[in-house]
Coordinates of C-alpha atoms (C1' of nucleotides) in Angstrom, one line a residue:
Chain A
M1 CA 85.5 122.3 158.7
T2 CA 83.0 123.8 161.2
P3 CA 84.5 127.2 161.7
A4 CA 85.2 129.2 164.8
T5 CA 82.1 131.4 164.3
A6 CA 78.7 130.1 165.3
P7 CA 76.9 128.1 162.6
S8 CA 74.3 130.3 160.9
P9 CA 70.8 129.0 161.3
R10 CA 69.9 126.6 158.5
D11 CA 66.6 126.0 156.9
A12 CA 65.0 122.9 158.0
D13 CA 63.5 122.5 154.6
A14 CA 66.1 120.5 152.7
L15 CA 64.9 121.8 149.3
D16 CA 65.9 125.3 150.3
A17 CA 69.3 124.3 151.6
T18 CA 72.6 124.0 149.9
R19 CA 73.1 120.5 148.5
V20 CA 76.4 118.9 147.4
A21 CA 76.6 117.0 144.1
V22 CA 79.5 115.3 142.5
S23 CA 80.1 115.1 138.7
T24 CA 82.9 113.7 136.5
V25 CA 84.4 114.8 133.2
I26 CA 85.8 111.6 131.9
F27 CA 87.8 111.5 128.6
T28 CA 88.9 108.7 126.4
M29 CA 90.4 108.6 122.9
R30 CA 88.5 107.2 120.1
R31 CA 89.8 106.6 116.5
D32 CA 86.9 106.7 114.2
E33 CA 87.6 106.1 110.5
G34 CA 91.1 104.8 110.8
D35 CA 92.4 108.4 111.0
C36 CA 93.2 110.8 113.8
P37 CA 92.0 109.8 117.2
Q38 CA 89.9 112.3 119.0
L39 CA 88.9 113.0 122.6
V40 CA 85.4 111.9 123.5
L41 CA 83.5 112.1 126.7
P42 CA 80.2 110.5 127.9
L43 CA 77.2 112.6 128.6
V44 CA 73.9 111.6 130.1
R45 CA 70.5 112.9 128.9
R46 CA 68.5 114.5 131.7
T47 CA 65.1 113.0 132.3
R48 CA 63.8 115.6 134.8
D49 CA 63.9 119.3 135.3
P50 CA 65.7 121.5 135.5
H51 CA 67.1 121.2 132.0
A52 CA 65.2 118.0 131.2
G53 CA 66.2 116.7 127.8
L54 CA 69.6 118.4 127.8
W55 CA 72.9 116.5 128.0
A56 CA 74.8 116.7 131.3
L57 CA 77.9 115.4 132.9
P58 CA 77.5 112.1 134.7
G59 CA 77.1 112.6 138.4
G60 CA 74.8 112.5 141.4
W61 CA 74.3 113.6 145.0
L62 CA 76.9 113.1 147.6
D63 CA 75.9 110.5 150.1
I64 CA 76.4 111.5 153.7
V65 CA 78.6 108.6 154.5
E66 CA 80.7 108.7 151.4
N67 CA 84.0 110.4 150.6
L68 CA 84.1 112.8 147.7
E69 CA 86.2 110.6 145.4
D70 CA 84.1 107.6 146.3
A71 CA 81.0 109.5 145.3
A72 CA 82.6 110.4 142.0
S73 CA 83.4 106.8 141.3
R74 CA 80.0 105.6 142.4
T75 CA 77.9 108.1 140.5
L76 CA 80.1 107.6 137.4
A77 CA 79.6 103.8 137.5
E78 CA 75.8 104.2 138.2
T79 CA 75.2 106.5 135.3
T80 CA 77.7 105.2 132.7
G81 CA 79.0 101.8 134.0
L82 CA 82.6 103.1 133.7
T83 CA 85.5 102.8 136.1
P84 CA 88.4 105.2 135.2
S85 CA 92.1 104.5 135.3
Y86 CA 92.8 108.0 136.7
L87 CA 90.6 110.2 138.8
E88 CA 91.4 113.7 140.2
Q89 CA 89.4 116.5 141.7
L90 CA 89.0 119.3 139.2
Y91 CA 87.2 122.2 140.9
A92 CA 84.3 123.0 143.2
F93 CA 81.6 125.0 141.3
G94 CA 79.2 126.8 143.5
D95 CA 77.9 130.0 142.0
V96 CA 74.5 130.9 143.2
G97 CA 72.8 131.0 139.8
R98 CA 74.2 127.8 138.3
S99 CA 71.1 125.8 139.1
T100 CA 67.5 126.6 140.2
T101 CA 68.3 125.4 143.7
R102 CA 71.6 125.9 145.4
V103 CA 74.0 123.2 144.4
V104 CA 77.7 123.0 145.1
S105 CA 79.2 120.6 142.6
I106 CA 82.5 118.9 143.4
V107 CA 83.7 118.0 139.9
Y108 CA 86.3 115.3 139.2
W109 CA 88.0 114.6 135.9
A110 CA 89.2 111.2 134.7
L111 CA 90.9 109.3 131.9
L112 CA 89.9 105.9 130.7
R113 CA 91.9 103.6 128.3
A114 CA 90.1 103.1 125.0
D115 CA 90.3 99.3 125.4
E116 CA 88.7 99.5 128.9
V117 CA 85.8 101.5 127.5
D118 CA 85.1 98.8 125.0
A119 CA 85.5 96.0 127.6
Q120 CA 83.3 97.8 130.2
V121 CA 80.6 98.7 127.7
A122 CA 80.6 95.1 126.4
A123 CA 80.4 93.7 129.9
H124 CA 77.4 95.8 130.7
A125 CA 75.7 95.0 127.4
A126 CA 76.2 91.2 128.1
S127 CA 74.8 91.4 131.6
G128 CA 71.8 93.3 130.5
D129 CA 72.3 96.3 132.8
A130 CA 73.6 98.6 130.0
P131 CA 73.3 102.2 131.1
E132 CA 70.7 104.1 129.1
N133 CA 70.8 107.6 127.8
V134 CA 74.6 107.7 127.7
V135 CA 76.2 109.0 124.5
W136 CA 79.8 109.7 123.7
F137 CA 80.5 113.2 122.2
P138 CA 83.7 114.6 120.8
A139 CA 85.1 117.0 123.3
A140 CA 85.7 119.5 120.6
D141 CA 82.2 119.6 119.4
L142 CA 79.7 119.5 122.2
P143 CA 76.0 120.5 122.2
T144 CA 74.7 123.0 124.7
L145 CA 74.8 121.2 128.0
A146 CA 72.7 121.6 131.1
F147 CA 73.8 124.0 133.9
D148 CA 77.3 125.3 133.5
H149 CA 78.6 122.0 132.2
N150 CA 80.0 123.5 129.0
H151 CA 82.1 125.7 131.1
I152 CA 83.2 122.8 133.3
V153 CA 84.2 120.7 130.3
D154 CA 86.2 123.7 129.0
Y155 CA 88.0 123.9 132.2
A156 CA 88.7 120.1 132.3
L157 CA 90.1 120.3 128.8
W158 CA 92.3 123.1 129.8
R159 CA 93.6 121.1 132.8
L160 CA 94.2 118.1 130.6
R161 CA 96.2 120.0 128.0
N162 CA 98.1 121.6 130.8
K163 CA 98.9 118.5 132.6
V164 CA 99.8 116.6 129.5
G165 CA 102.7 119.1 129.3
Y166 CA 104.4 118.2 132.5
S167 CA 103.2 114.7 133.5
R168 CA 102.7 111.2 132.1
I169 CA 99.0 111.6 132.4
A170 CA 98.3 110.7 128.8
H171 CA 99.6 107.2 129.4
G172 CA 96.3 106.7 131.2
L173 CA 94.7 106.7 127.8
M174 CA 96.9 104.0 126.3
A175 CA 96.3 100.2 126.1
D176 CA 98.8 97.7 127.2
A177 CA 100.9 97.8 124.0
F178 CA 101.2 100.7 121.6
T179 CA 103.7 102.2 119.3
L180 CA 105.3 105.6 119.8
A181 CA 103.3 106.8 116.8
D182 CA 100.1 105.8 118.7
L183 CA 101.2 107.8 121.7
R184 CA 102.2 110.7 119.7
E185 CA 98.8 110.8 118.0
V186 CA 97.2 111.0 121.4
Y187 CA 99.4 113.9 122.4
E188 CA 98.6 115.6 119.1
A189 CA 94.9 115.1 119.6
I190 CA 95.0 116.6 123.1
L191 CA 97.3 119.5 122.3
G192 CA 95.7 120.2 118.9
K193 CA 99.1 120.4 117.1
R194 CA 101.6 118.2 115.3
L195 CA 104.7 117.0 117.1
D196 CA 108.1 116.2 115.6
P197 CA 108.3 112.3 115.6
A198 CA 112.0 112.3 116.2
N199 CA 111.9 114.7 119.2
F200 CA 108.8 113.1 120.6
R201 CA 110.6 109.7 120.6
R202 CA 113.6 111.0 122.5
Q203 CA 111.5 112.8 125.1
V204 CA 109.4 109.8 126.0
E205 CA 112.4 107.4 125.8
N206 CA 114.4 109.7 128.2
S207 CA 111.4 110.0 130.5
G208 CA 111.8 106.4 131.7
T209 CA 108.0 106.0 131.8
L210 CA 107.8 103.4 129.0
V211 CA 109.1 99.9 128.7
R212 CA 110.4 98.6 125.3
T213 CA 109.0 95.3 124.4
E214 CA 110.4 93.0 121.8
S215 CA 107.2 92.9 119.9
F216 CA 106.6 94.9 116.8
R217 CA 103.5 96.0 115.0
T218 CA 103.6 95.1 111.4
G219 CA 101.8 97.2 108.8
S220 CA 102.4 98.6 105.4
H221 CA 105.8 99.9 106.3
R222 CA 108.7 99.2 108.6
P223 CA 107.5 97.5 111.7
A224 CA 107.2 99.7 114.7
R225 CA 108.3 98.6 118.2
L226 CA 105.6 98.2 120.8
Y227 CA 105.9 99.8 124.2
R228 CA 103.9 99.4 127.4
P229 CA 103.5 101.7 130.3
H230 CA 105.9 101.4 133.2
H231 CA 103.5 100.4 135.9
D232 CA 105.6 101.8 138.7
V233 CA 105.4 105.3 137.3
E234 CA 102.6 107.5 138.6
L235 CA 100.5 109.2 136.0
A236 CA 100.8 112.5 137.7
D237 CA 102.7 114.3 140.4
R238 CA 100.7 114.7 143.6
G239 CA 100.8 117.1 146.4
P240 CA 101.4 116.2 150.0
L241 CA 97.8 115.1 150.4
A242 CA 97.7 111.6 151.9
P243 CA 94.5 110.1 150.6
A244 CA 93.9 111.9 147.3
A245 CA 94.4 115.1 145.4
H246 CA 97.0 115.8 142.7
E247 CA 98.8 118.5 140.8
S248 CA 102.2 119.9 139.7
S249 CA 104.9 122.2 137.7
T250 CA 109.3 126.3 137.1
I251 CA 110.4 131.5 138.0
Chain B
M1 CA 74.6 120.3 139.2
T2 CA 71.5 118.3 140.0
P3 CA 72.3 115.1 138.2
A4 CA 70.4 112.9 135.9
T5 CA 69.6 110.5 138.6
A6 CA 66.8 111.2 141.1
P7 CA 67.9 113.1 144.1
S8 CA 68.4 110.7 147.0
P9 CA 66.1 111.4 149.9
R10 CA 67.7 113.8 152.3
D11 CA 67.3 114.0 156.1
A12 CA 65.0 116.7 157.2
D13 CA 67.2 117.3 160.3
A14 CA 69.7 119.8 159.1
L15 CA 72.3 118.7 161.7
D16 CA 72.4 115.3 160.1
A17 CA 72.8 116.6 156.6
T18 CA 76.0 117.6 154.8
R19 CA 76.9 121.2 155.3
V20 CA 79.2 123.3 153.2
A21 CA 81.9 125.5 154.8
V22 CA 84.5 127.8 153.4
S23 CA 87.9 128.4 154.8
T24 CA 91.0 130.3 153.7
V25 CA 94.7 129.7 154.1
I26 CA 96.1 133.2 153.9
F27 CA 99.9 133.9 153.9
T28 CA 101.9 136.9 154.4
M29 CA 105.6 137.5 154.9
R30 CA 106.9 138.9 158.1
R31 CA 110.4 139.9 158.9
D32 CA 111.0 139.5 162.6
E33 CA 114.4 140.5 163.9
G34 CA 115.8 142.3 160.9
D35 CA 116.8 139.0 159.4
C36 CA 115.2 136.5 157.1
P37 CA 111.5 137.0 156.4
Q38 CA 109.2 134.1 157.1
L39 CA 105.8 133.0 155.9
V40 CA 103.1 133.5 158.5
L41 CA 99.4 132.8 158.5
P42 CA 96.5 133.8 160.8
L43 CA 94.7 131.2 162.8
V44 CA 91.6 131.5 164.9
R45 CA 91.1 129.9 168.3
R46 CA 87.9 127.8 168.3
T47 CA 85.5 128.7 171.1
R48 CA 83.1 125.7 170.7
D49 CA 83.2 122.0 170.1
P50 CA 84.4 120.1 168.2
H51 CA 88.0 121.0 168.9
A52 CA 87.2 123.9 171.2
G53 CA 90.4 125.6 172.2
L54 CA 92.4 124.4 169.2
W55 CA 93.6 126.7 166.5
A56 CA 91.8 126.6 163.1
L57 CA 91.8 128.2 159.7
P58 CA 89.6 131.3 159.4
G59 CA 86.3 130.4 157.8
G60 CA 82.6 129.9 158.2
W61 CA 79.5 128.5 156.7
L62 CA 78.5 129.1 153.1
D63 CA 75.5 131.3 152.9
I64 CA 72.8 130.1 150.5
V65 CA 72.8 133.2 148.5
E66 CA 76.5 133.7 148.3
N67 CA 79.1 132.6 145.7
L68 CA 82.0 130.5 147.0
E69 CA 84.7 133.1 146.6
D70 CA 82.5 135.7 148.2
A71 CA 82.0 133.4 151.1
A72 CA 85.7 133.0 151.4
S73 CA 86.2 136.8 151.4
R74 CA 83.4 137.4 153.8
T75 CA 84.3 134.8 156.4
L76 CA 88.0 135.8 156.2
A77 CA 87.0 139.4 156.9
E78 CA 84.6 138.5 159.7
T79 CA 87.1 136.4 161.5
T80 CA 90.4 138.2 160.9
G81 CA 89.5 141.6 159.4
L82 CA 91.7 140.9 156.4
T83 CA 91.1 141.4 152.7
P84 CA 93.6 139.6 150.5
S85 CA 95.4 140.8 147.3
Y86 CA 95.1 137.3 145.7
L87 CA 92.5 134.7 146.3
E88 CA 92.2 131.3 144.6
Q89 CA 90.3 128.1 145.3
L90 CA 92.7 125.4 146.7
Y91 CA 90.7 122.2 147.1
A92 CA 87.4 120.8 148.3
F93 CA 88.0 118.6 151.4
G94 CA 85.1 116.3 152.2
D95 CA 86.2 113.1 153.8
V96 CA 83.6 111.6 156.0
G97 CA 85.7 111.5 159.1
R98 CA 87.2 114.9 159.0
S99 CA 84.6 116.4 161.4
T100 CA 82.1 115.0 163.8
T101 CA 79.3 116.1 161.5
R102 CA 79.5 115.8 157.7
V103 CA 81.2 119.0 156.4
V104 CA 82.5 119.6 153.0
S105 CA 85.0 122.5 153.1
I106 CA 85.8 124.5 150.1
V107 CA 89.2 125.9 150.9
Y108 CA 90.7 129.0 149.4
W109 CA 94.2 130.2 149.6
A110 CA 95.4 133.8 149.6
L111 CA 98.3 136.1 149.7
L112 CA 98.4 139.5 151.5
R113 CA 101.1 142.2 151.2
A114 CA 102.9 142.7 154.5
D115 CA 102.1 146.5 154.5
E116 CA 98.4 145.7 154.0
V117 CA 98.4 143.5 157.0
D118 CA 99.7 146.3 159.1
A119 CA 97.3 148.8 157.7
Q120 CA 94.3 146.5 158.1
V121 CA 95.2 145.5 161.6
A122 CA 95.8 149.1 162.6
A123 CA 92.5 150.2 161.1
H124 CA 90.5 147.6 163.0
A125 CA 92.3 148.4 166.2
A126 CA 91.5 152.1 165.8
S127 CA 87.8 151.5 165.1
G128 CA 87.5 149.2 168.1
D129 CA 86.3 146.1 166.1
A130 CA 89.6 144.3 166.3
P131 CA 89.1 140.6 165.7
E132 CA 89.8 138.5 168.8
N133 CA 91.4 135.2 169.1
V134 CA 93.5 135.7 165.9
V135 CA 97.2 134.9 166.1
W136 CA 99.8 134.8 163.3
F137 CA 101.9 131.6 163.3
P138 CA 105.0 130.8 161.2
A139 CA 103.9 128.4 158.5
A140 CA 106.9 126.3 159.1
D141 CA 106.1 125.8 162.8
L142 CA 102.4 125.3 163.4
P143 CA 100.8 123.7 166.5
T144 CA 98.3 120.9 166.1
L145 CA 95.3 122.4 164.4
A146 CA 91.6 121.5 164.5
F147 CA 90.2 119.0 162.0
D148 CA 92.4 118.3 159.0
H149 CA 93.7 121.8 159.0
N150 CA 97.4 120.9 159.3
H151 CA 96.9 118.8 156.2
I152 CA 95.2 121.6 154.4
V153 CA 98.0 124.1 155.3
D154 CA 100.6 121.6 154.0
Y155 CA 98.8 121.4 150.7
A156 CA 98.5 125.2 150.5
L157 CA 102.2 125.5 151.1
W158 CA 102.9 123.0 148.4
R159 CA 100.7 124.8 146.0
L160 CA 102.4 128.2 146.9
R161 CA 105.9 126.8 146.3
N162 CA 104.7 125.2 143.1
K163 CA 103.1 128.3 141.8
V164 CA 106.0 130.5 142.7
G165 CA 108.0 128.5 140.2
Y166 CA 105.9 129.4 137.2
S167 CA 104.0 132.6 138.0
R168 CA 104.5 136.1 139.4
I169 CA 102.4 135.1 142.4
A170 CA 105.0 136.2 144.9
H171 CA 104.6 139.8 143.8
G172 CA 101.3 139.6 145.8
L173 CA 103.4 139.7 148.9
M174 CA 105.4 142.8 148.0
A175 CA 104.7 146.4 149.0
D176 CA 104.7 149.2 146.5
A177 CA 108.4 149.7 146.4
F178 CA 111.1 147.1 147.1
T179 CA 114.6 146.1 146.1
L180 CA 115.5 143.0 144.1
A181 CA 117.1 141.7 147.3
D182 CA 113.8 142.1 149.1
L183 CA 112.0 140.1 146.4
R184 CA 114.7 137.5 146.3
E185 CA 114.4 137.0 150.1
V186 CA 110.7 136.3 149.7
Y187 CA 111.4 133.7 147.0
E188 CA 114.1 132.2 149.2
A189 CA 111.7 132.1 152.2
I190 CA 109.0 130.3 150.2
L191 CA 111.3 127.9 148.4
G192 CA 113.5 127.3 151.4
K193 CA 116.7 127.6 149.5
R194 CA 119.2 130.3 148.5
L195 CA 119.0 131.8 145.0
D196 CA 121.9 133.3 143.0
P197 CA 121.5 137.1 143.2
A198 CA 122.8 137.7 139.7
N199 CA 120.7 135.1 138.0
F200 CA 117.6 136.1 140.0
R201 CA 118.0 139.7 138.9
R202 CA 118.1 138.7 135.2
Q203 CA 115.1 136.5 135.5
V204 CA 112.9 139.0 137.0
E205 CA 114.1 141.8 134.8
N206 CA 113.5 139.8 131.7
S207 CA 110.1 138.8 133.0
G208 CA 108.7 142.3 132.4
T209 CA 106.6 142.1 135.6
L210 CA 108.5 144.8 137.4
V211 CA 108.9 148.5 136.8
R212 CA 112.2 150.2 137.6
T213 CA 111.8 153.4 139.6
E214 CA 114.4 156.1 139.9
S215 CA 114.4 155.8 143.7
F216 CA 117.1 154.0 145.7
R217 CA 117.2 152.5 149.1
T218 CA 120.2 153.7 151.0
G219 CA 121.8 151.6 153.6
S220 CA 125.2 150.5 154.9
H221 CA 126.4 149.6 151.4
R222 CA 125.8 150.6 147.7
P223 CA 122.2 151.9 147.3
A224 CA 119.8 149.5 145.8
R225 CA 117.3 150.5 143.1
L226 CA 113.7 150.2 144.1
Y227 CA 111.1 148.5 141.9
R228 CA 107.4 148.3 141.9
P229 CA 105.0 145.7 140.6
H230 CA 103.7 146.2 137.1
H231 CA 100.0 146.5 137.8
D232 CA 98.9 145.3 134.4
V233 CA 100.5 141.9 135.0
E234 CA 98.3 139.2 136.5
L235 CA 99.7 137.4 139.5
A236 CA 98.9 134.0 138.1
D237 CA 97.8 132.3 134.9
R238 CA 94.2 131.4 134.9
G239 CA 92.2 128.8 133.1
P240 CA 89.3 129.5 130.8
L241 CA 86.9 130.0 133.6
A242 CA 85.1 133.2 133.2
P243 CA 84.3 134.5 136.7
A244 CA 87.0 132.9 138.9
A245 CA 89.3 129.9 139.2
H246 CA 93.0 129.9 138.4
E247 CA 95.9 127.6 137.6
S248 CA 98.9 126.9 135.2
S249 CA 102.2 125.1 133.9
T250 CA 106.2 120.9 129.8
I251 CA 106.3 116.2 128.0
Chain C
dC1 C1' 141.2 151.5 152.4
dC2 C1' 138.0 147.7 153.5
dA3 C1' 134.0 145.0 153.8
dA4 C1' 129.9 144.0 151.8
dA5 C1' 126.1 144.4 148.9
dA6 C1' 124.6 146.0 144.1
dG7 C1' 125.1 145.1 139.7
dT8 C1' 127.5 143.3 135.0
dG9 C1' 129.8 139.9 132.1
dT10 C1' 131.2 135.3 130.7
dT11 C1' 131.2 130.6 130.1
dA12 C1' 129.5 125.8 130.3
dT13 C1' 125.7 123.0 130.1
dC14 C1' 121.3 121.3 129.2
dC15 C1' 117.1 121.0 126.7
dC16 C1' 114.4 121.8 122.9
dT17 C1' 113.8 122.5 117.8
dA18 C1' 114.4 121.7 113.3
dC19 C1' 115.8 119.1 109.8
dA20 C1' 118.9 116.0 107.2
dC21 C1' 119.6 111.4 106.9
dC22 C1' 119.5 106.1 107.1
dC23 C1' 116.6 101.7 107.8
dA24 C1' 113.1 98.3 106.7
dT25 C1' 108.9 96.9 105.0
dG26 C1' 104.8 96.0 101.6
dG27 C1' 103.4 96.5 97.3
Chain D
dC1 C1' 112.7 100.0 93.3
dC2 C1' 110.0 103.2 95.5
dA3 C1' 107.0 105.3 98.7
dT4 C1' 106.3 105.7 103.4
dG5 C1' 106.7 105.6 108.0
dG6 C1' 110.3 104.0 111.7
dG7 C1' 114.3 105.4 113.7
dT8 C1' 119.1 108.0 114.3
dG9 C1' 122.4 112.0 114.1
dT10 C1' 123.4 116.6 114.5
dA11 C1' 123.7 121.7 114.5
dG12 C1' 121.7 126.0 116.3
dG13 C1' 119.1 128.7 119.9
dG14 C1' 117.4 129.9 124.4
dA15 C1' 117.3 129.3 129.3
dT16 C1' 119.8 128.2 133.4
dA17 C1' 123.6 127.7 136.7
dA18 C1' 128.1 128.9 138.4
dC19 C1' 131.2 132.2 139.2
dA20 C1' 134.6 136.0 138.1
dC21 C1' 134.5 140.7 138.1
dT22 C1' 133.4 145.8 138.6
dT23 C1' 130.8 149.5 141.2
dT24 C1' 129.3 152.1 145.1
dT25 C1' 128.4 153.0 149.5
dG26 C1' 129.3 153.4 155.0
dG27 C1' 132.5 153.2 158.3

DNA sequence: CCAAAAGTGTTATCCCTACACCCATGG
DNA sequence: CCATGGGTGTAGGGATAACACTTTTGG
């Protein structure tokens, strides 16, 4: 942006200067013991100070020749081996006291389909470059994280719940074929409340974002029709920004 | 944020390093020739390269001991003499090619009451430290701006229109006493469409954000009751972020 | 009295909610 | 046949939109 005023003199010592980092809060849905799915996110154990030993969001320094979103993708892949199906800027955190040195963190948030998580993790394990020190935690039950990362995750959760209300963002968590009950469970897990199956069905059917297949999932009861995401439908509204940046919403 | 990976080596030459700037898109409503009010925003003429001579958003470099929002307030005051009634982070712009050197701009957006604009401008003029090179432009009719600032203003406008739909944000543009017609004109100017006076009245009355006064504005027709903002009502929803950061929002 | 804005009332419509009800399967 | 989840129908409430109508002023 290089403003109209003269640039203030900057310290030549890089360690005293403001540095730009990029981190990502990336969610997926995991169903543990057959029952309710829950939101989980990957954290990385820090190996150096500050906060060595604590868990932190995956991230890294912004490279000088790299766009912000590219940096988010790269650092996420480097630390966790994951490539998200949806990626959006969350917020820029830059309070003076949030780290021992001055760091402005551009934080992204992302969603990843549960089946992709498995595939990507399996691929890395097979090729021997499995990321280390990465553990998935339930978003609702996190330990104390490094820096202001608990705060950041809270904000990302708030944004996710918010956005689920007015966009098809949750479809980014679904595999290729799923029942309406599957989708409803995901909404319920995100919103933390039960939804009426009948009304939920009508809402998503009327939204035009799903495609009915002629396949059914058979189980212990009446078979349930399988749906798949309508690939032409964006997961979220987006502003007038050409390359990236998203968002949406009523007096 | 200082990530789990080792910091990549940084150039000792500060001019080759990534720098962090802060800019602000600040809107107010101006009624020109008695008629429809229009959104206007202050721009600063650049006196040095790159883009010397072009108009740009008010802003400046982030000081190392200064929070982001503080930097936005400070640089806005330094370049324009203005102090906004509402300030919110808009987005972090950091594409590699947006400036000749690598600059990540944390952009804020703000609203300012029309009466405050006049008062602040008058105060600066009286004390002799009137900011120079500041001109107010209609948001709908901007020249070509420096850097990606046209793009940024477009995004800020989109956000404003969006937020006007689900929050009381527009009250931040109103003076102490105003008629419902005044307020409706502001909404109409932002949204770019006419609103039904009867329905608009009911909506704002039911919202509980305005206080009826017993004063009336007399004119060429039936006097109109004056209202004032309810000071206890936040202008916008905000997320779970403790110190700053705002936002809000249906399947 | 007239024009025009301020302000009130009424109706149709849509969407959401709740909940009653039928359908189809495995056991 | 029965328990259970899949799936459909329907009635009520709240918000919105459209517009008819009354009120009050200046000229």
